[in-house]
Structure formats: structure tokens, C-alpha cells
């Protein structure tokens, strides 16, 4: 029952083959040491008082009988044999005393290794390996192959049959065994098989003696009795040659030149087994080279060679010799070049074709000529202005010449000739670069010296005046070819003024006004000097500035300006400016008049002369001040019988005012800076002339005359009151000498009473005057407008009552005019 219990307990642990340790007693431990297909080796720890140890192996999943073995007390490793392969066992170790009683025990579970394989066959196809075939063994996860040669072992692990052991020696006999392998361990070796490796590969040397043959040779191989050689094109085209021989070399002819062939060689044993073969690729020598095409680069003195019908697998070497020096270049299908050749030389050319196999020499050589050398002794002359001639010395190998004349603007002309001189037109202001080339069938000579020739700079043809003034001519023109600097000259017949500049503008200053100059502009270059053949132009300066001599006044708004001017055919313009105001007049003589000049202003007057050439500078400015303006309105108001108030509006340009009232009886005058003044000593009833004189701060005065003024009539004198009846009053007075209408007025707190007599009467009556009050009485002349004067004297009278009627009239004196 104990075995049954352990089997059921260990079923989940069958995944692990070894290393599971169990114990019922901590005094002994057990572990698996090794396994084979039919054995399990265990190791245990010693137990005190144990005299022997018993090992029992009980299969877990089968009904087979358990197996046991007993060992003495000195043993710690023991084995249990005659087990089943690839089977799980419960292994128990018991420590027993001298009485045969178990004093400690422990157990573990272990798998046996798979069964021993059986080799079906072992053979060699390569000299370094043997292939083994066997039947698979249940439970095996791999197989260990072993090849033994005396003391040397070669092992390899494979997963299944067949398997190959590599790294062996050729032509050697080996003992071959196979072991099955699992996670539990390895089985015992299988019964051995004897196998021999085949012969090694032959050591071959292949050469191509000619373009249509190959020579194959090899080193002898021990144990070999025969050799097989096969030759065929590597591209598979054409025939295949197979030949067996006992010798160590063979020659193959009638092959294609420049072609890669595949050669295979192997040795045979006496038993008819072939050894390792070796494959060797070899190209035959190239075919005889065909013709070579030659192209000569004259500029680089370089020859380019192209081989007709060139093969990609072939290199072609071209040798070029001048008798002393040999140069070469190598190419394939592309051209190759040889540089550093010399002009004027004849060269011999030979051609060699080569590849990996060797070289083939072309049977014939050819010659070629290089280009001629550049002509020398070049001279350039300008025999006639605008015509250039180029000449040179003749050279060897030259068939004809080409002269290139290139201007510095890029324009180019050329001349082809078999002679040694050419002619070209030469325009002004250009640099001409001259080069001469010689030619033959090989091409153009190298570039020789380049000569340059500079023609005289061109003349400016569009000279004009950009600015003209009385003392300056600013000349402008368009830049011309070849000119590095320009010289401008102005000549009036007596004096010459010069201006040098690189710009296309020159300002000739310090000239005489209203003068004609002969102006020339010359171009100049360092290489050719100045071109003095340029045409001149006549130009005149602007008029001279006038000088104002005098300004006279014709009337209040007209002034005449006089000047002095010495210009021919000039028109003069006079300008008078004041702030934003501007007046002018023109004239061709020496004066003109400015009209409608406003009063009260200060003008700056200048004169400018104008001709077809231009305008002069303005004359010096002369100030012109006009008299002050008259006031726009004036008012005269009489404030007393002898005083009158004048008022007016302020006028432009005036600083002070003088007012006058003038009559036959006398004059009243005031001088003020205000816009009003009070004039006294006025005679009543008199006609006056009224004038007002505004004066500027510089003393200019305007006389402003206004309409006449008449002073009011004189106030009457001797005003008295008389009682006429019980309620009436008579007012009497003494009239002035002038016939005047009067009006009498009485007023008090009881009313205002007025009477107006007929003309020429000096009294009037006022009825129904209330008594018992103080009356103010005033008699004044009546104006033409019907109004009375307010400044005549006023008198006070008391009118008493006597019963219901007037009593006495008593004079009380004068009343203040306030």
C-alpha cells in the first residue's frame, strides 16, 4: 500500500526527470547522480549507526516488479540496474543497522534514459563528414553522434535521423556510435559502425596559354587511382568536355577567347567512390585586339583611344611613343586618355589586350600626329583708324590658321586663312583680345599668348546742359565705351575753364553771366590717352542779375520800379511780396509799374531777368512800404455846445492818428494812438471839414477826407417864465443870430409839458400847468432831423399856488446837466 500511495502522490511530478528529493527523516538525504537506459545512480548522505544501505527502484506508471540493491556502510553512491528505459521510478534509500532494521530512509523520483539506438548505415559523401542513419527511439529529444579515430573523438548532437558528423579528416576510417538523449540523461552507445571519409578535393591550377586554350594541372591525391576533369562555359552555352585520366594535367583547345569557363576536377578511390570535387572558374586570354580609334583634344594636348569591339571582361592598354618616351593608358569598353602630349609631334601607337588569364598583343602598330603648336610672333597694328591687322609666324604641321578677335562686350569675329595675316575692323572704345590657332587633321593647336589692343575711347555725342545759371553750366552726357575719365572745357575766347571727372556730369562754375561759351567734352583712357577729335557745342549762361535803382510812387496804389540790366533780349519780371500777398509786372526795358498795391503793407521788391537760356539770379531786394489805409468809417458826435467826439475804425498800417475839424472860424485838432478823440472849442452852428491822417511807425501818412460836419445851433439865452392866466405859463428866450426852430420843455413830478413856436418866434405858451411844484425848464434848438439837444442849459422855477390858480413864479437857479 505504501507504493500505491507514492505513485498517486508523484503523478503530477513526472514532468521532472531528476532532482526531486523527499525524506521522512532529516537524518538522511538522497539525490539522483546519473541515469542510463537501464540504470539509475543515486547518492545519499551517511547515517550514524547504519551498517548497510538498501536502494529500491519501483516503477511508477507500470506494473513491473521493483528492483533493489544493497551496499555496505562505506558506500554513498549506488546503482540499480536491469531497469526499463524511458520509465519513471520511485527510488528509495534505506539506512539499516546491524539488526537489519531501517533507521532512516528517503526517496526521490527519476527517469531512465531512452533506449539505445541501432545504426542502420554510416557513409561519407564529403571528405570532412560522415552521415549516419538510425531508427528513432521513443522518448529521445536528441541524439549524440560520435566518430572515433584512435584517440580522437568527434561528437555532434542532432534532433533526428539522419545526422552528420563534420570536421573529420579526409580518407580516414572512423568508428561511429549513436546515443539517445532526453532530459533524464543519455543512453549507452549503440553498437558501432565503421565508415571511411572520401578522398579530399584536388589542388588545381588553371592557366590560359592562348586566347583559345586552357591548361589544367593538379597535385596528386593519395589513394587516388583516377582523375575526372570537365570543362564548359560558365554561362552554360556550347559544349562540355569530360575527360578521365591518370596523369596530373590536361590541355583543352578550340575554346572561345575572352570567355569564362567552369572547370571541375575530382579523384576516384579504387572502390569507385569519388572524392570531393573542386570547381574553378578561369577566363581564356582575350582575342587579338582590333583597330583603335584616336581622338585628339587639342586644348588639353590629350589623346583619347577607343577600341573597336571591346569586351567588358578585357582590359586594353594603349602604348604611345615618340621614340624617346612611352606613355600608356588602360581601358575596357570605355575610352581612355593619355595627356601630357606635345604639340607638333608624331607618335607610334601599339595595343595590348589583357584579362585575368594574360595578355594578347595586336600584330600591327599605327602612327598619329598631334596638333600643331600655337603660332608665335604675333603682332597687332592699326594701320588706318578703325582697321586692325594681325600677323604671325608659320609653324610645323600647320594646315591653316584661324584668328579670333573678341571684343570686351562679347562680340567675336574670326578669320580663316592659309596665310599669316588677317584684317579686322576696330570700333572705338573697345578692348580687342586676339588669339591665333593653327589647325591640322588632329585638331586645334593649344592656346598661345592672348594679345589685347585697345582702341581710342568714343566721343560723347549727346552733350547737353542739365542746369544753366548766371555763372554755372552743368553739362551732362551719356557714358561712352572706353572712357575712363572725361575732360570738359569751356572757352569764351579769352578764358578757358577745365573740369576733369570720371562721372558723366561736370559743373563749370565761376563763368561770366550772359556769355556764350564753346563747350567740348573729351574722353580719356590710360591705354590710349585722350580722344581730342570730339565735336564742341556752343552754350550760353543765364542772364546777369538786374540791380534796382529806384522805386517811385505814381498814386496811392501804383509804383514804378526802375532797374539797371545789361542782358541781351531779356525779359524782366518784378516781384513784390508781402506775407502771402504777391504782385508783379514785366518789362523788356528798364522799368515797369506795379498796380493796385494795397495800403498799409510792406513789400520786398526784386527783379529777375529771363532769356531763352534761363533765368538770372534775383536782384538784391528793396523794401517798399505803402502809406497806412484810411479807416473804413468815421463818426462825429457833438457832446456839448463846444465839444465834439470823433471815432473811427482802426486801419491797416497805422500807428497814430491825427483828426482835424476846420472852418473859417478856426480849427480843432487831436493826435492819438486810439480809435477816438474829443475835440473842444467848437463853434455852434458852424460848418466844418473833417480829415483824418493815419501815420505808420516809419512816418508814412495818408490824408483821409470825409464828408463835412455842421455843429448844432447855439442854445438860446435869457430863458424866463411868465404867468399868463390862472393856469398858463409863457416861456421866453433870446434866440441866436441864426434862424432856428426851438422847442421849450417843462417837466416835474406832475408831468412833462412841451411847446414849439413858429419859426422866428422866441417864445411859446404852455397852458394848464399844475401849480405847487418845481419845474425844470430847457429851451433847445430843433435839429433838421426833428430832435432836440440834450446839452442846453436847464433852469429851475417854483410855481406856487394862489387858491386854485397859479401864484408866483420864482426862479430857483440852474440845474446841473448831470
Coordinates of C-alpha atoms in Angstrom, one line a residue, residues 463-680:
X463 CA 26.3 116.6 -74.7
X464 CA 23.7 118.8 -73.2
X465 CA 23.2 121.3 -70.4
X466 CA 21.4 119.9 -67.4
X467 CA 21.5 123.1 -65.5
X468 CA 22.2 126.7 -66.6
X469 CA 22.6 129.7 -64.3
X470 CA 24.3 133.1 -64.5
X471 CA 27.7 131.7 -63.5
X472 CA 27.3 127.9 -64.0
X473 CA 26.9 125.5 -66.8
X474 CA 26.2 121.9 -65.6
X475 CA 27.0 119.7 -68.5
X476 CA 25.7 116.1 -68.8
X477 CA 26.3 113.3 -71.3
X478 CA 26.0 109.6 -71.7
X479 CA 28.9 107.4 -70.8
X480 CA 30.8 106.1 -73.8
X481 CA 32.8 103.0 -74.5
X482 CA 36.5 103.0 -73.4
X483 CA 36.3 106.3 -71.5
X484 CA 37.8 106.1 -68.0
X485 CA 37.7 109.9 -67.4
X486 CA 36.2 112.9 -69.1
X487 CA 37.6 116.4 -69.7
X488 CA 35.2 119.2 -70.1
X489 CA 36.4 122.6 -71.5
X490 CA 34.5 125.9 -71.8
X491 CA 36.1 128.7 -73.9
X492 CA 34.7 132.2 -74.2
X493 CA 37.5 133.4 -76.5
X494 CA 39.5 134.9 -73.6
X495 CA 39.4 132.4 -70.8
X496 CA 39.4 128.6 -70.7
X497 CA 37.8 126.6 -67.8
X498 CA 38.5 122.9 -67.4
X499 CA 36.8 120.1 -65.5
X500 CA 38.1 116.5 -65.2
X501 CA 35.9 113.8 -63.7
X502 CA 35.1 110.1 -64.0
X503 CA 31.4 110.9 -63.8
X504 CA 29.3 111.9 -66.9
X505 CA 28.4 115.2 -65.4
X506 CA 30.6 118.3 -64.9
X507 CA 29.7 121.6 -63.3
X508 CA 31.5 124.5 -64.9
X509 CA 31.3 127.4 -62.4
X510 CA 32.7 130.9 -62.0
X511 CA 31.6 131.7 -65.5
X512 CA 30.5 135.1 -66.8
X513 CA 26.8 135.7 -66.9
X514 CA 25.1 136.3 -70.3
X515 CA 28.1 134.9 -72.1
X516 CA 28.4 132.3 -74.9
X517 CA 31.0 129.5 -74.4
X518 CA 32.4 126.9 -76.7
X519 CA 32.0 123.7 -74.7
X520 CA 33.9 120.5 -75.5
X521 CA 33.8 117.1 -73.8
X522 CA 36.8 114.8 -74.4
X523 CA 37.0 111.1 -73.4
X524 CA 40.3 109.7 -72.0
X525 CA 41.7 106.2 -71.2
X526 CA 45.1 105.3 -69.7
X527 CA 45.9 102.9 -72.5
X528 CA 45.1 105.2 -75.4
X529 CA 45.1 108.7 -74.0
X530 CA 42.6 111.4 -74.9
X531 CA 40.4 111.5 -77.9
X532 CA 40.6 115.2 -78.9
X533 CA 38.6 114.8 -82.1
X534 CA 35.3 115.1 -80.3
X535 CA 33.0 117.9 -81.6
X536 CA 32.2 121.0 -79.5
X537 CA 28.9 122.8 -78.6
X538 CA 28.0 126.4 -78.1
X539 CA 26.3 127.2 -74.8
X540 CA 25.3 130.5 -73.2
X541 CA 25.0 131.3 -69.5
X542 CA 21.8 132.7 -68.0
X543 CA 21.3 136.5 -67.8
X544 CA 23.0 138.7 -65.3
X545 CA 21.1 139.8 -62.2
X546 CA 19.5 143.2 -62.6
X547 CA 20.0 146.0 -60.0
X548 CA 17.1 148.0 -58.7
X549 CA 17.9 151.8 -59.0
X550 CA 14.7 153.4 -57.7
X551 CA 11.0 152.9 -56.8
X552 CA 8.7 155.9 -57.3
X553 CA 5.0 156.3 -56.3
X554 CA 2.6 157.3 -59.0
X555 CA -0.5 157.3 -56.9
X556 CA -1.8 155.7 -53.7
X557 CA -1.7 152.2 -55.3
X558 CA 0.7 152.4 -58.2
X559 CA 4.5 152.3 -58.0
X560 CA 7.2 152.3 -60.8
X561 CA 10.3 150.1 -60.3
X562 CA 13.5 151.2 -62.2
X563 CA 16.5 148.9 -62.6
X564 CA 19.7 148.6 -64.5
X565 CA 20.4 145.5 -66.7
X566 CA 23.0 144.7 -69.4
X567 CA 21.4 141.5 -70.8
X568 CA 20.5 141.0 -74.4
X569 CA 17.0 140.0 -75.4
X570 CA 15.9 139.6 -71.8
X571 CA 12.5 140.0 -70.2
X572 CA 12.5 141.4 -66.7
X573 CA 10.0 140.3 -64.0
X574 CA 9.4 142.5 -60.9
X575 CA 8.0 140.8 -57.9
X576 CA 6.6 142.4 -54.8
X577 CA 5.9 140.0 -51.9
X578 CA 4.4 140.6 -48.5
X579 CA 3.4 137.6 -46.4
X580 CA 1.0 135.7 -48.6
X581 CA 0.5 138.7 -51.0
X582 CA 2.3 138.9 -54.3
X583 CA 2.3 141.4 -57.1
X584 CA 4.3 141.5 -60.3
X585 CA 4.9 143.2 -63.5
X586 CA 7.1 142.6 -66.6
X587 CA 9.0 144.7 -69.0
X588 CA 11.7 144.4 -71.6
X589 CA 13.2 147.8 -70.8
X590 CA 14.5 149.2 -67.5
X591 CA 11.2 149.8 -65.6
X592 CA 7.7 148.6 -65.1
X593 CA 4.8 149.6 -62.8
X594 CA 3.1 147.7 -60.0
X595 CA -0.6 148.5 -59.9
X596 CA -3.3 148.0 -57.2
X597 CA -0.7 147.8 -54.5
X598 CA -2.6 147.6 -51.2
X599 CA -2.2 150.3 -48.5
X600 CA -0.7 149.7 -45.1
X601 CA 1.7 146.9 -46.3
X602 CA 5.5 146.3 -46.6
X603 CA 6.7 144.6 -49.7
X604 CA 10.1 143.1 -50.7
X605 CA 10.7 144.0 -54.3
X606 CA 13.2 142.1 -56.6
X607 CA 13.8 141.8 -60.3
X608 CA 14.7 138.7 -62.4
X609 CA 15.9 138.7 -66.0
X610 CA 14.8 135.8 -68.2
X611 CA 16.0 134.7 -71.7
X612 CA 15.6 131.6 -73.7
X613 CA 18.7 130.3 -71.9
X614 CA 17.3 130.6 -68.4
X615 CA 16.7 132.9 -65.5
X616 CA 19.1 135.1 -63.7
X617 CA 19.5 135.2 -60.0
X618 CA 17.1 137.7 -58.5
X619 CA 18.4 141.3 -57.8
X620 CA 19.0 142.5 -54.3
X621 CA 15.7 143.0 -52.6
X622 CA 14.5 146.6 -52.0
X623 CA 11.7 147.2 -49.4
X624 CA 8.6 149.0 -50.4
X625 CA 6.2 150.4 -47.7
X626 CA 2.8 151.8 -48.6
X627 CA 1.0 154.5 -46.6
X628 CA -1.5 153.4 -44.0
X629 CA -5.0 152.7 -45.1
X630 CA -7.9 155.2 -44.4
X631 CA -10.4 153.9 -41.7
X632 CA -13.4 152.2 -43.2
X633 CA -15.8 154.5 -41.3
X634 CA -15.7 157.7 -39.1
X635 CA -18.4 159.0 -36.7
X636 CA -18.8 162.7 -35.4
X637 CA -21.0 163.2 -32.3
X638 CA -21.4 166.6 -30.6
X639 CA -21.4 166.1 -26.9
X640 CA -21.6 169.8 -25.7
X641 CA -22.2 173.0 -27.4
X642 CA -18.4 173.4 -27.8
X643 CA -17.1 169.8 -27.8
X644 CA -17.4 167.1 -30.4
X645 CA -16.4 163.4 -30.2
X646 CA -14.7 161.7 -33.3
X647 CA -14.4 157.9 -33.5
X648 CA -13.2 155.6 -36.3
X649 CA -12.2 152.0 -37.1
X650 CA -8.5 151.0 -36.8
X651 CA -6.8 151.0 -40.2
X652 CA -4.0 148.7 -41.5
X653 CA -0.5 150.1 -41.2
X654 CA -1.4 153.0 -38.9
X655 CA 0.3 153.6 -35.6
X656 CA -1.1 157.1 -34.7
X657 CA -4.0 159.2 -36.0
X658 CA -4.4 163.0 -36.4
X659 CA -8.1 164.3 -36.5
X660 CA -9.0 167.8 -37.7
X661 CA -12.2 169.9 -37.9
X662 CA -11.5 173.0 -39.9
X663 CA -13.8 176.0 -40.5
X664 CA -13.5 179.7 -41.3
X665 CA -13.8 180.4 -37.7
X666 CA -10.9 178.2 -36.7
X667 CA -9.5 174.6 -36.4
X668 CA -9.9 171.8 -33.9
X669 CA -7.2 169.1 -33.8
X670 CA -6.2 166.0 -31.8
X671 CA -3.3 163.4 -32.2
X672 CA -3.8 159.9 -30.7
X673 CA -3.0 156.3 -30.9
X674 CA -6.6 155.4 -30.0
X675 CA -9.5 155.0 -32.4
X676 CA -11.3 158.1 -31.0
X677 CA -10.6 161.6 -29.6
X678 CA -12.6 164.6 -28.2
X679 CA -12.3 168.0 -30.0
X680 CA -13.1 171.1 -28.0

